[in-house]
């Protein structure tokens, strides 16, 4: 198993930390992982993205130009990364702020309205965990107990009291994700 | 099994320095390697091991602090990125000329000049041919993973002390910034040993120790250079390191190090799925360069493509190693762009197989 993922959105949405939690959970499950962020001026321009690879085998290139899964959290990222999903792959997006919805006919498309759900949960900070939950529902690559351990490892101890809230958000994401398009 | 962590390459360097029992780190911030000092400052190793971590006022100050610490026989290091390493060249030449051990880490970004903060491999010449003046060499290690960023800190210090010569970890912005799983080695305490050559204050039972790179007597200066060269030949004999991936049945060969070698591993898979039997030769020591081992591959392969994030620097050493026996060409990207596996396979087909 090798899953090649791009997570892309605005800086501040928790794109990089979502990738980190996914990777740490992978480490806890005994997988090989890599986390390759965009850095520097790109980030200061307001967009952030990270390439995450989770695999049973030694990972070759940590830098990719096509992906099994694209998790897209703003319009700029939709414009940039919709075309990079491998045929037969999948795209997950949050509809909030999206003016041009995905149009590909050779990939499966899911929508997870995490921004809306985070507002309902009265915590903007769990936005990225709702998205992560949606992803893990469609691709159950990792056991929830390892996601829990991944959260423990990723978050500084002073935030450990928030782990249960994060897990609640992951569960909400699993419930609200919807299939939008499935190729024939 | 050692402790498993998910870390950035830069953080792994910092953690490994503490665990290797380093006495001091002196640096000046520059993207994309600032996490090395940030991590050390946050960890405050001085409170645990006594290791000094100091932000100097400039790169020049940092490398001269390394020079001073090394002269006292201490395990000292610095890290920087391309423009900062250029500023340090005078000090590096002096350290090599004074035969002192130390560890230098270059997390390379694109150049020339201030260039870009994105990853590149365009400091190959600077590291392996001598960026400073005089006939000296740097032991140059090229990590291709976060794991090796950690492991090569320990190895770099070992080699530096074994040969009393500066060692360089030549990394790049991609490996510095990316996170991977690292198995950390168990910490060793800082050494209390007083090395016989170190300038630690004269005691009645021995002569004065003098650390200098200056000798105005031509005969003595030439003798010293000959001694250095003898040491370099010994290092070339004993310390070559490399990895061969899918080379057993290879008809063609990629040579790549660091981040490029990761991209090329994917290119090898891609090419083999199209029926091209190609392997990867990954130099781990860039100096000493695995010339003999690359020459040996000419018995087996029809052509070599060097893949680098530069205008083609290592390809010169490959050509020297191959002695014109087979075709050698280069493909690379610059300015912070990382080549893609598809591009690399296309160039193998165009420049080596078809060419």
Short mmCIF file of C-alpha atoms in Angstrom, two decimals:
data_model
loop_
_atom_site.label_atom_id
_atom_site.label_comp_id
_atom_site.label_asym_id
_atom_site.label_seq_id
_atom_site.Cartn_x
_atom_site.Cartn_y
_atom_site.Cartn_z
CA UNK A 1 0.00 0.00 0.00
CA UNK A 2 1.22 3.46 -0.94
CA UNK A 3 -1.02 6.52 -0.63
CA UNK A 4 0.20 9.78 -2.12
CA UNK A 5 -1.70 12.82 -0.86
CA UNK A 6 -1.62 16.57 -1.38
CA UNK A 7 -3.33 18.76 1.23
CA UNK A 8 -3.73 22.37 0.11
CA UNK A 9 -5.44 25.46 1.46
CA UNK A 10 -4.87 28.78 3.18
CA UNK A 11 -2.17 29.33 5.80
CA UNK A 12 -3.88 29.07 9.19
CA UNK A 13 -6.33 26.34 8.19
CA UNK A 14 -4.10 23.73 9.79
CA UNK A 15 -3.00 22.17 6.52
CA UNK A 16 0.54 21.43 7.68
CA UNK A 17 -0.52 20.17 11.12
CA UNK A 18 -3.18 17.92 9.59
CA UNK A 19 -0.44 16.38 7.45
CA UNK A 20 1.77 16.01 10.50
CA UNK A 21 -0.95 14.26 12.53
CA UNK A 22 -1.63 11.93 9.58
CA UNK A 23 2.09 11.13 9.36
CA UNK A 24 2.55 10.59 13.07
CA UNK A 25 -0.47 8.28 13.09
CA UNK A 26 1.17 6.40 10.21
CA UNK A 27 4.40 6.08 12.21
CA UNK A 28 2.38 4.65 15.12
CA UNK A 29 0.89 2.11 12.71
CA UNK A 30 4.38 1.07 11.63
CA UNK A 31 4.18 2.68 8.18
CA UNK A 32 6.81 4.64 6.29
CA UNK A 33 5.82 8.30 5.96
CA UNK A 34 7.03 11.54 4.43
CA UNK A 35 5.80 15.12 4.89
CA UNK A 36 7.05 17.69 2.42
CA UNK A 37 5.70 21.23 2.89
CA UNK A 38 5.77 24.23 0.64
CA UNK A 39 7.86 26.76 2.51
CA UNK A 40 9.04 30.33 2.29
CA UNK A 41 7.45 33.00 0.10
CA UNK A 42 4.69 30.65 -1.05
CA UNK A 43 3.45 30.36 2.53
CA UNK A 44 3.70 34.10 3.10
CA UNK A 45 1.49 34.56 0.04
CA UNK A 46 -1.33 32.94 1.98
CA UNK A 47 -1.47 29.46 0.49
CA UNK A 48 0.00 26.41 2.16
CA UNK A 49 0.33 22.87 0.94
CA UNK A 50 1.97 19.68 2.03
CA UNK A 51 2.66 16.39 0.28
CA UNK A 52 2.08 13.40 2.55
CA UNK A 53 3.04 9.85 1.60
CA UNK A 54 2.08 6.82 3.69
CA UNK A 55 3.44 3.49 2.57
CA UNK A 56 4.31 -0.05 3.56
CA UNK A 57 7.57 0.29 1.64
CA UNK A 58 10.56 2.61 1.65
CA UNK A 59 9.42 5.92 0.13
CA UNK A 60 11.25 7.03 -2.99
CA UNK A 61 10.51 10.62 -4.00
CA UNK A 62 8.94 12.82 -1.29
CA UNK A 63 8.13 15.34 -4.03
CA UNK A 64 5.40 14.41 -6.49
CA UNK A 65 3.49 15.92 -9.35
CA UNK A 66 0.48 13.58 -9.32
CA UNK A 67 -1.45 12.24 -6.34
CA UNK A 68 -3.87 9.46 -5.33
CA UNK A 69 -5.81 11.94 -3.21
CA UNK A 70 -6.06 15.72 -3.26
CA UNK A 71 -7.58 17.40 -0.19
CA UNK A 72 -8.46 20.91 -1.34
CA UNK A 73 -9.51 23.66 1.02
CA UNK A 74 -9.63 26.84 -1.08
CA UNK A 75 -10.24 28.01 -4.65
CA UNK A 76 -6.56 28.73 -5.48
CA UNK A 77 -5.69 25.17 -4.51
CA UNK A 78 -8.60 23.81 -6.57
CA UNK A 79 -7.24 25.65 -9.62
CA UNK A 80 -3.75 24.34 -8.99
CA UNK A 81 -4.30 20.75 -7.83
CA UNK A 82 -7.55 19.39 -9.38
CA UNK A 83 -5.59 18.45 -12.49
CA UNK A 84 -2.88 16.66 -10.48
CA UNK A 85 -5.12 13.83 -9.23
CA UNK A 86 -4.24 10.53 -10.92
CA UNK A 87 -7.03 9.09 -13.13
CA UNK A 88 -9.11 6.88 -10.85
CA UNK A 89 -7.95 8.87 -7.82
CA UNK A 90 -10.01 11.00 -5.51
CA UNK A 91 -10.57 14.62 -4.61
CA UNK A 92 -11.97 15.81 -1.28
CA UNK A 93 -12.94 19.45 -0.89
CA UNK A 94 -14.63 21.85 1.45
CA UNK A 95 -17.34 23.76 -0.41
CA UNK A 96 -16.82 26.91 1.68
CA UNK A 97 -15.55 29.71 -0.59
CA UNK A 98 -15.41 27.49 -3.66
CA UNK A 99 -16.74 29.30 -6.73
CA UNK A 100 -15.73 26.76 -9.35
CA UNK A 101 -16.50 23.22 -8.26
CA UNK A 102 -14.40 20.27 -9.48
CA UNK A 103 -15.18 19.17 -13.03
CA UNK A 104 -13.06 16.04 -13.57
CA UNK A 105 -15.00 12.99 -14.82
CA UNK A 106 -12.29 10.38 -14.23
CA UNK A 107 -11.94 10.71 -10.46
CA UNK A 108 -14.18 10.26 -7.44
CA UNK A 109 -15.18 13.53 -5.77
CA UNK A 110 -16.23 13.99 -2.15
CA UNK A 111 -17.32 17.07 -0.31
CA UNK A 112 -16.80 17.67 3.39
CA UNK A 113 -18.20 20.98 4.62
CA UNK A 114 -15.79 21.23 7.50
CA UNK A 115 -15.78 25.02 7.92
CA UNK A 116 -19.55 24.95 8.45
CA UNK A 117 -19.30 22.01 10.83
CA UNK A 118 -16.47 23.65 12.79
CA UNK A 119 -18.66 26.72 13.27
CA UNK A 120 -21.44 24.43 14.51
CA UNK A 121 -18.98 22.85 16.95
CA UNK A 122 -18.00 26.40 17.97
CA UNK A 123 -14.30 25.71 17.39
CA UNK A 124 -12.53 26.89 14.24
CA UNK A 125 -9.41 25.07 15.36
CA UNK A 126 -10.87 21.60 14.78
CA UNK A 127 -11.59 22.41 11.12
CA UNK A 128 -8.63 20.37 9.89
CA UNK A 129 -9.58 17.36 12.05
CA UNK A 130 -13.07 17.32 10.51
CA UNK A 131 -11.40 17.16 7.09
CA UNK A 132 -9.06 14.42 8.31
CA UNK A 133 -12.06 12.44 9.56
CA UNK A 134 -13.68 12.70 6.13
CA UNK A 135 -10.52 11.39 4.49
CA UNK A 136 -10.14 8.49 6.94
CA UNK A 137 -13.78 7.49 6.37
CA UNK A 138 -13.16 7.08 2.63
CA UNK A 139 -9.62 5.69 3.00
CA UNK A 140 -9.42 3.80 6.31
CA UNK A 141 -5.63 3.48 6.12
CA UNK A 142 -5.07 3.85 9.83
CA UNK A 143 -6.69 2.47 12.96
CA UNK A 144 -8.35 5.05 15.22
CA UNK A 145 -6.19 3.96 18.16
CA UNK A 146 -3.11 4.92 16.15
CA UNK A 147 -4.69 8.25 15.18
CA UNK A 148 -5.15 8.82 18.92
CA UNK A 149 -1.47 8.04 19.50
CA UNK A 150 -0.57 10.25 16.54
CA UNK A 151 -2.45 13.14 18.15
CA UNK A 152 -0.66 12.53 21.43
CA UNK A 153 2.69 12.63 19.68
CA UNK A 154 1.94 15.66 17.49
CA UNK A 155 0.40 17.94 20.07
CA UNK A 156 2.49 19.50 22.83
CA UNK A 157 1.44 18.20 26.26
CA UNK A 158 -0.21 21.48 27.21
CA UNK A 159 -2.79 20.78 24.49
CA UNK A 160 -3.44 17.15 25.41
CA UNK A 161 -6.73 18.10 27.04
CA UNK A 162 -7.93 18.97 23.50
CA UNK A 163 -7.36 15.46 22.13
CA UNK A 164 -10.91 14.32 22.86
CA UNK A 165 -12.31 17.41 21.09
CA UNK A 166 -10.09 16.61 18.09
CA UNK A 167 -11.34 13.02 18.08
CA UNK A 168 -14.91 14.24 18.23
CA UNK A 169 -14.14 16.41 15.18
CA UNK A 170 -12.68 13.41 13.32
CA UNK A 171 -15.93 11.49 14.03
CA UNK A 172 -18.04 14.43 12.80
CA UNK A 173 -15.99 14.51 9.59
CA UNK A 174 -16.63 10.81 9.05
CA UNK A 175 -20.37 11.45 9.38
CA UNK A 176 -20.70 14.49 7.14
CA UNK A 177 -18.52 13.59 4.16
CA UNK A 178 -20.60 13.06 1.01
CA UNK A 179 -19.91 11.57 -2.38
CA UNK A 180 -20.50 14.15 -5.11
CA UNK A 181 -19.39 12.28 -8.19
CA UNK A 182 -18.37 8.73 -9.02
CA UNK A 183 -17.05 7.86 -12.50
CA UNK A 184 -19.13 5.28 -14.34
CA UNK B 1 15.61 -0.18 18.58
CA UNK B 2 16.19 3.53 19.22
CA UNK B 3 13.47 6.07 19.86
CA UNK B 4 11.21 6.70 16.84
CA UNK B 5 10.21 10.27 16.02
CA UNK B 6 8.72 12.21 13.15
CA UNK B 7 11.09 15.10 12.51
CA UNK B 8 12.26 17.66 9.98
CA UNK B 9 15.75 17.08 8.59
CA UNK B 10 16.96 20.26 10.28
CA UNK B 11 15.52 19.17 13.63
CA UNK B 12 17.16 15.74 13.24
CA UNK B 13 20.56 17.43 12.81
CA UNK B 14 20.01 19.40 16.02
CA UNK B 15 18.79 16.41 18.06
CA UNK B 16 21.64 14.26 16.74
CA UNK B 17 24.18 16.91 17.74
CA UNK B 18 23.00 16.76 21.36
CA UNK B 19 22.95 12.96 21.29
CA UNK B 20 26.41 12.74 19.71
CA UNK B 21 27.80 14.58 22.72
CA UNK B 22 28.61 17.82 20.91
CA UNK B 23 30.30 20.49 23.05
CA UNK B 24 29.18 23.48 21.06
CA UNK B 25 27.05 24.81 18.22
CA UNK B 26 27.67 28.28 16.78
CA UNK B 27 25.44 29.61 14.03
CA UNK B 28 23.60 32.44 12.37
CA UNK B 29 20.04 32.06 11.06
CA UNK B 30 19.31 31.63 7.35
CA UNK B 31 16.44 29.92 5.50
CA UNK B 32 16.07 26.97 4.89
CA UNK B 33 18.10 25.74 7.88
CA UNK B 34 17.02 28.01 10.74
CA UNK B 35 15.25 25.12 12.51
CA UNK B 36 18.65 23.70 13.50
CA UNK B 37 19.35 26.54 15.91
CA UNK B 38 15.67 27.05 16.79
CA UNK B 39 15.46 23.43 17.93
CA UNK B 40 18.70 23.67 19.91
CA UNK B 41 17.61 26.90 21.59
CA UNK B 42 14.28 25.32 22.58
CA UNK B 43 15.94 22.15 23.88
CA UNK B 44 18.48 24.07 26.01
CA UNK B 45 21.05 21.25 25.99
CA UNK B 46 23.32 23.33 28.24
CA UNK B 47 21.06 22.42 31.15
CA UNK B 48 21.36 18.68 30.42
CA UNK B 49 24.75 18.00 28.84
CA UNK B 50 26.54 21.33 29.12
CA UNK B 51 26.52 21.80 25.32
CA UNK B 52 26.86 25.47 24.39
CA UNK B 53 24.45 26.83 21.78
CA UNK B 54 25.23 30.32 20.62
CA UNK B 55 23.79 32.63 18.00
CA UNK B 56 26.79 34.53 16.70
CA UNK B 57 26.62 38.06 15.25
CA UNK B 58 27.46 36.79 11.77
CA UNK B 59 28.56 33.71 9.83
CA UNK B 60 32.16 34.94 10.06
CA UNK B 61 31.92 35.02 13.82
CA UNK B 62 30.24 31.60 13.92
CA UNK B 63 32.93 29.82 11.89
CA UNK B 64 35.71 31.47 13.93
CA UNK B 65 34.02 30.32 17.14
CA UNK B 66 34.06 26.83 15.64
CA UNK B 67 37.77 27.33 14.85
CA UNK B 68 38.45 28.30 18.45
CA UNK B 69 36.41 25.48 19.95
CA UNK B 70 38.02 22.93 17.64
CA UNK B 71 41.49 24.20 18.57
CA UNK B 72 40.65 23.27 22.18
CA UNK B 73 39.82 19.75 21.02
CA UNK B 74 36.08 20.23 21.49
CA UNK B 75 33.34 18.64 19.43
CA UNK B 76 31.95 21.74 17.72
CA UNK B 77 29.80 22.49 14.72
CA UNK B 78 27.93 25.06 12.71
CA UNK B 79 25.18 24.97 10.13
CA UNK B 80 24.10 27.40 7.47
CA UNK B 81 22.80 27.60 3.92
CA UNK B 82 24.64 28.48 0.71
CA UNK B 83 25.25 32.27 1.04
CA UNK B 84 26.16 31.77 4.70
CA UNK B 85 28.54 28.94 3.86
CA UNK B 86 30.21 31.20 1.28
CA UNK B 87 30.85 33.73 4.05
CA UNK B 88 32.51 31.00 6.12
CA UNK B 89 35.00 29.87 3.47
CA UNK B 90 38.01 31.74 4.90
CA UNK B 91 37.47 30.10 8.28
CA UNK B 92 36.94 26.67 6.72
CA UNK B 93 40.25 26.92 4.86
CA UNK B 94 42.01 27.94 8.09
CA UNK B 95 40.43 25.03 10.00
CA UNK B 96 41.54 22.60 7.28
CA UNK B 97 45.00 24.23 7.27
CA UNK B 98 45.25 23.91 11.06
CA UNK B 99 44.12 20.26 10.82
CA UNK B 100 41.17 20.65 13.16
CA UNK B 101 38.06 18.48 13.41
CA UNK B 102 34.62 20.04 13.17
CA UNK B 103 31.24 19.45 11.60
CA UNK B 104 29.75 21.83 9.03
CA UNK B 105 26.20 21.49 7.72
CA UNK B 106 25.12 23.16 4.47
CA UNK B 107 21.37 23.01 3.79
CA UNK B 108 21.77 24.13 0.20
CA UNK B 109 19.50 26.68 -1.51
CA UNK B 110 19.61 27.90 -5.10
CA UNK B 111 22.26 30.42 -6.16
CA UNK B 112 24.36 32.18 -7.23
CA UNK B 113 24.29 35.18 -4.92
CA UNK B 114 21.28 35.37 -2.64
CA UNK B 115 19.50 33.21 -5.22
CA UNK B 116 16.40 31.64 -3.75
CA UNK B 117 15.43 29.90 -0.54
CA UNK B 118 14.24 26.80 -2.41
CA UNK B 119 16.34 23.59 -2.54
CA UNK B 120 19.29 23.11 -4.89
CA UNK B 121 22.52 21.13 -5.21
CA UNK B 122 24.63 23.85 -6.75
CA UNK B 123 27.22 23.93 -3.93
CA UNK B 124 28.78 20.61 -4.96
CA UNK B 125 31.91 22.26 -6.40
CA UNK B 126 32.22 24.49 -3.35
CA UNK B 127 32.21 21.49 -1.00
CA UNK B 128 34.25 18.90 -2.85
CA UNK B 129 36.72 21.07 -4.77
CA UNK B 130 37.37 23.53 -1.96
CA UNK B 131 35.38 26.77 -1.70
CA UNK B 132 38.19 28.38 0.26
CA UNK B 133 41.81 28.83 -0.82
CA UNK B 134 44.64 26.32 -0.74
CA UNK B 135 45.00 22.60 -1.35
CA UNK B 136 42.51 21.21 1.15
CA UNK B 137 39.61 18.79 1.15
CA UNK B 138 36.38 18.50 3.11
CA UNK B 139 35.00 15.06 3.92
CA UNK B 140 31.57 15.56 2.33
CA UNK B 141 28.55 13.43 3.29
CA UNK B 142 25.32 13.65 1.28
CA UNK B 143 22.21 12.54 3.22
CA UNK B 144 19.16 11.42 1.21
CA UNK B 145 16.72 11.14 4.11
CA UNK B 146 15.92 12.62 7.49
CA UNK B 147 17.34 9.41 8.99
CA UNK B 148 20.68 10.12 7.36
CA UNK B 149 20.57 13.74 8.55
CA UNK B 150 20.67 12.27 12.05
CA UNK B 151 23.10 9.43 11.37
CA UNK B 152 25.61 11.58 9.48
CA UNK B 153 26.00 14.00 12.40
CA UNK B 154 27.50 11.15 14.40
CA UNK B 155 29.45 9.81 11.42
CA UNK B 156 30.67 13.31 10.47
CA UNK B 157 32.08 13.93 13.93
CA UNK B 158 33.69 10.47 13.97
CA UNK B 159 35.45 11.03 10.65
CA UNK B 160 36.42 14.60 11.55
CA UNK B 161 38.16 13.44 14.74
CA UNK B 162 39.65 10.33 13.15
CA UNK B 163 41.44 12.41 10.51
CA UNK B 164 41.59 15.81 12.24
CA UNK B 165 39.79 17.29 9.25
CA UNK B 166 36.56 19.28 8.86
CA UNK B 167 33.58 17.23 7.69
CA UNK B 168 30.64 18.67 5.79
CA UNK B 169 27.06 17.42 5.60
CA UNK B 170 25.88 18.62 2.18
CA UNK B 171 22.10 18.56 2.37
CA UNK B 172 19.46 20.73 0.70
CA UNK B 173 16.31 22.67 1.50
CA UNK B 174 14.01 19.75 0.70
CA UNK B 175 15.65 17.32 3.13
CA UNK B 176 16.02 20.09 5.70
CA UNK B 177 12.33 20.97 5.58
CA UNK B 178 10.65 17.61 5.12
CA UNK B 179 9.55 15.33 7.93
CA UNK B 180 10.17 11.60 7.99
CA UNK B 181 10.39 8.87 10.55
CA UNK B 182 13.75 8.84 12.34
CA UNK B 183 15.19 6.22 14.60
CA UNK B 184 17.36 8.26 16.96
CA UNK B 185 20.62 6.80 18.22
CA UNK B 186 21.17 6.55 21.97
CA UNK B 187 22.83 9.61 23.48
CA UNK B 188 26.50 9.50 24.43
CA UNK B 189 27.92 11.81 27.11
CA UNK B 190 30.27 14.65 26.13
CA UNK B 191 33.88 13.50 26.07
CA UNK B 192 36.08 14.51 29.00
CA UNK B 193 39.25 13.41 27.25
CA UNK B 194 41.94 16.06 26.74
CA UNK B 195 43.37 15.48 23.27
CA UNK B 196 47.17 15.59 23.12
CA UNK B 197 47.26 18.22 20.36
CA UNK B 198 44.59 20.51 21.81
CA UNK B 199 45.40 23.98 23.13
CA UNK B 200 44.04 23.58 26.63
CA UNK B 201 46.80 25.31 28.57
CA UNK B 202 50.40 24.06 28.84
CA UNK B 203 51.21 21.67 31.66
CA UNK B 204 54.81 21.08 32.95
CA UNK B 205 54.95 17.57 31.49
CA UNK B 206 54.64 18.55 27.81
CA UNK B 207 55.72 21.05 25.16
CA UNK B 208 53.48 23.90 24.06
CA UNK B 209 50.75 22.96 21.58
CA UNK B 210 50.54 25.40 18.71
CA UNK B 211 47.53 25.55 16.39
CA UNK B 212 48.14 27.61 13.28
CA UNK B 213 47.78 27.45 9.53
CA UNK B 214 50.75 29.80 8.99
CA UNK B 215 54.28 28.70 8.15
CA UNK B 216 56.47 31.12 6.19
CA UNK B 217 59.26 28.60 5.63
CA UNK B 218 58.67 27.18 2.12
CA UNK B 219 60.24 23.81 2.88
CA UNK B 220 58.18 23.29 6.03
CA UNK B 221 55.04 24.54 4.30
CA UNK B 222 55.56 22.11 1.43
CA UNK B 223 56.23 19.25 3.85
CA UNK B 224 53.02 20.14 5.65
CA UNK B 225 51.10 20.13 2.35
CA UNK B 226 52.57 16.72 1.49
CA UNK B 227 51.42 15.43 4.87
CA UNK B 228 47.93 16.77 4.19
CA UNK B 229 47.87 15.13 0.78
CA UNK B 230 48.95 11.82 2.32
CA UNK B 231 46.04 12.08 4.74
CA UNK B 232 43.66 12.82 1.85
CA UNK B 233 44.88 9.74 -0.07
CA UNK B 234 44.23 7.63 3.03
CA UNK B 235 40.70 9.02 3.31
CA UNK B 236 40.13 8.29 -0.39
CA UNK B 237 41.32 4.75 0.22
CA UNK B 238 39.22 4.02 3.31
CA UNK B 239 36.15 6.21 3.54
CA UNK B 240 34.27 5.93 0.24
CA UNK B 241 30.58 5.27 0.86
CA UNK B 242 27.79 4.68 -1.66
CA UNK B 243 24.55 2.77 -2.22
CA UNK B 244 23.50 0.80 -5.30
CA UNK B 245 19.78 0.41 -5.97
CA UNK B 246 18.52 -2.09 -8.57
CA UNK B 247 21.92 -2.19 -10.27
CA UNK B 248 22.32 -5.99 -10.53
CA UNK B 249 20.78 -6.35 -13.99
CA UNK B 250 21.05 -2.70 -15.05
CA UNK B 251 21.83 -1.81 -18.64
CA UNK B 252 21.80 1.91 -17.90
CA UNK B 253 22.69 3.86 -14.79
CA UNK B 254 21.55 7.00 -13.00
CA UNK B 255 23.97 8.65 -10.61
CA UNK B 256 22.35 11.00 -8.10
CA UNK B 257 22.75 12.06 -4.48
CA UNK B 258 20.54 13.69 -1.83
CA UNK B 259 17.05 14.83 -2.88
CA UNK B 260 17.77 14.03 -6.55
CA UNK B 261 18.47 10.42 -5.60
CA UNK B 262 14.99 10.18 -4.05
CA UNK B 263 13.36 11.46 -7.24
CA UNK B 264 15.53 9.10 -9.28
CA UNK B 265 14.44 6.08 -7.19
CA UNK B 266 10.92 6.81 -8.40
CA UNK B 267 12.25 7.28 -11.94
CA UNK B 268 13.89 3.83 -11.73
CA UNK B 269 10.51 2.26 -10.82
CA UNK B 270 8.83 4.15 -13.65
CA UNK B 271 11.48 3.22 -16.23
CA UNK B 272 11.42 -0.43 -15.20
CA UNK B 273 7.62 -0.49 -15.57
CA UNK B 274 8.31 0.48 -19.21
CA UNK B 275 10.89 -2.30 -19.59
CA UNK B 276 14.04 -0.16 -19.28
CA UNK B 277 16.60 -1.90 -17.08
CA UNK B 278 18.11 1.00 -15.18
CA UNK B 279 19.63 1.29 -11.72
CA UNK B 280 20.68 4.04 -9.35
CA UNK B 281 24.19 4.59 -8.02
CA UNK B 282 24.00 6.95 -5.04
CA UNK B 283 27.28 8.44 -3.81
CA UNK B 284 27.04 8.96 -0.03
CA UNK B 285 30.50 10.49 0.26
CA UNK B 286 30.88 13.16 -2.44
CA UNK B 287 34.49 13.53 -1.34
CA UNK B 288 36.01 11.00 -1.33
CA UNK B 289 34.11 10.32 -4.56
CA UNK B 290 33.36 6.65 -5.42
CA UNK B 291 35.34 6.88 -8.68
CA UNK B 292 36.59 3.28 -8.73
CA UNK B 293 33.14 1.89 -8.04
CA UNK B 294 31.60 3.99 -10.81
CA UNK B 295 34.37 2.95 -13.20
CA UNK B 296 33.60 -0.69 -12.33
CA UNK B 297 30.00 -0.13 -13.50
CA UNK B 298 31.26 0.63 -17.05
CA UNK B 299 31.81 -3.12 -17.49
CA UNK B 300 28.06 -3.56 -17.15
CA UNK B 301 26.13 -0.47 -18.26
CA UNK B 302 25.96 1.27 -21.63
CA UNK B 303 25.51 4.82 -20.41
CA UNK B 304 25.19 7.03 -17.35
CA UNK B 305 22.86 9.96 -16.66
CA UNK B 306 23.83 12.23 -13.78
CA UNK B 307 20.74 13.86 -12.26
CA UNK B 308 21.44 16.97 -10.21
CA UNK B 309 19.69 20.11 -9.01
CA UNK B 310 22.48 22.19 -10.56
CA UNK B 311 23.84 23.07 -14.00
CA UNK B 312 25.88 19.83 -13.94
CA UNK B 313 28.64 19.69 -11.34
CA UNK B 314 28.97 16.08 -10.15
CA UNK B 315 28.82 14.98 -13.81
CA UNK B 316 32.43 16.23 -14.14
CA UNK B 317 33.60 13.76 -11.48
CA UNK B 318 31.61 10.97 -13.13
CA UNK B 319 33.29 11.73 -16.48
CA UNK B 320 36.71 11.64 -14.80
CA UNK B 321 35.81 8.32 -13.16
CA UNK B 322 34.53 6.73 -16.37
CA UNK B 323 37.59 7.84 -18.41
CA UNK B 324 35.60 8.10 -21.63
CA UNK B 325 34.67 4.42 -21.68
CA UNK B 326 30.92 4.97 -21.95
CA UNK B 327 28.53 7.81 -22.62
CA UNK B 328 27.92 10.16 -19.68
CA UNK B 329 25.37 12.97 -19.79
CA UNK B 330 23.61 15.21 -17.32
CA UNK B 331 20.07 16.34 -16.60
CA UNK B 332 19.05 18.79 -13.96
CA UNK B 333 16.92 21.71 -12.87
CA UNK B 334 17.98 24.92 -11.16
CA UNK B 335 16.61 27.86 -9.23
CA UNK B 336 14.85 25.75 -6.60
CA UNK B 337 13.00 23.47 -9.03
CA UNK B 338 13.16 19.75 -8.31
CA UNK B 339 13.10 17.49 -11.39
CA UNK B 340 10.13 15.12 -11.69
CA UNK B 341 10.52 11.35 -12.18
CA UNK B 342 8.78 11.58 -15.59
CA UNK B 343 11.24 14.22 -16.78
CA UNK B 344 14.16 12.12 -15.60
CA UNK B 345 12.99 9.00 -17.49
CA UNK B 346 12.31 11.06 -20.60
CA UNK B 347 15.84 12.48 -20.46
CA UNK B 348 17.35 9.00 -19.98
CA UNK B 349 15.54 7.88 -23.13
CA UNK B 350 16.55 10.98 -25.08
CA UNK B 351 20.11 11.61 -23.93
CA UNK B 352 21.44 8.12 -23.13
CA UNK B 353 19.34 5.38 -24.72
CA UNK B 354 18.47 7.23 -27.91
CA UNK B 355 21.55 9.47 -27.97
#
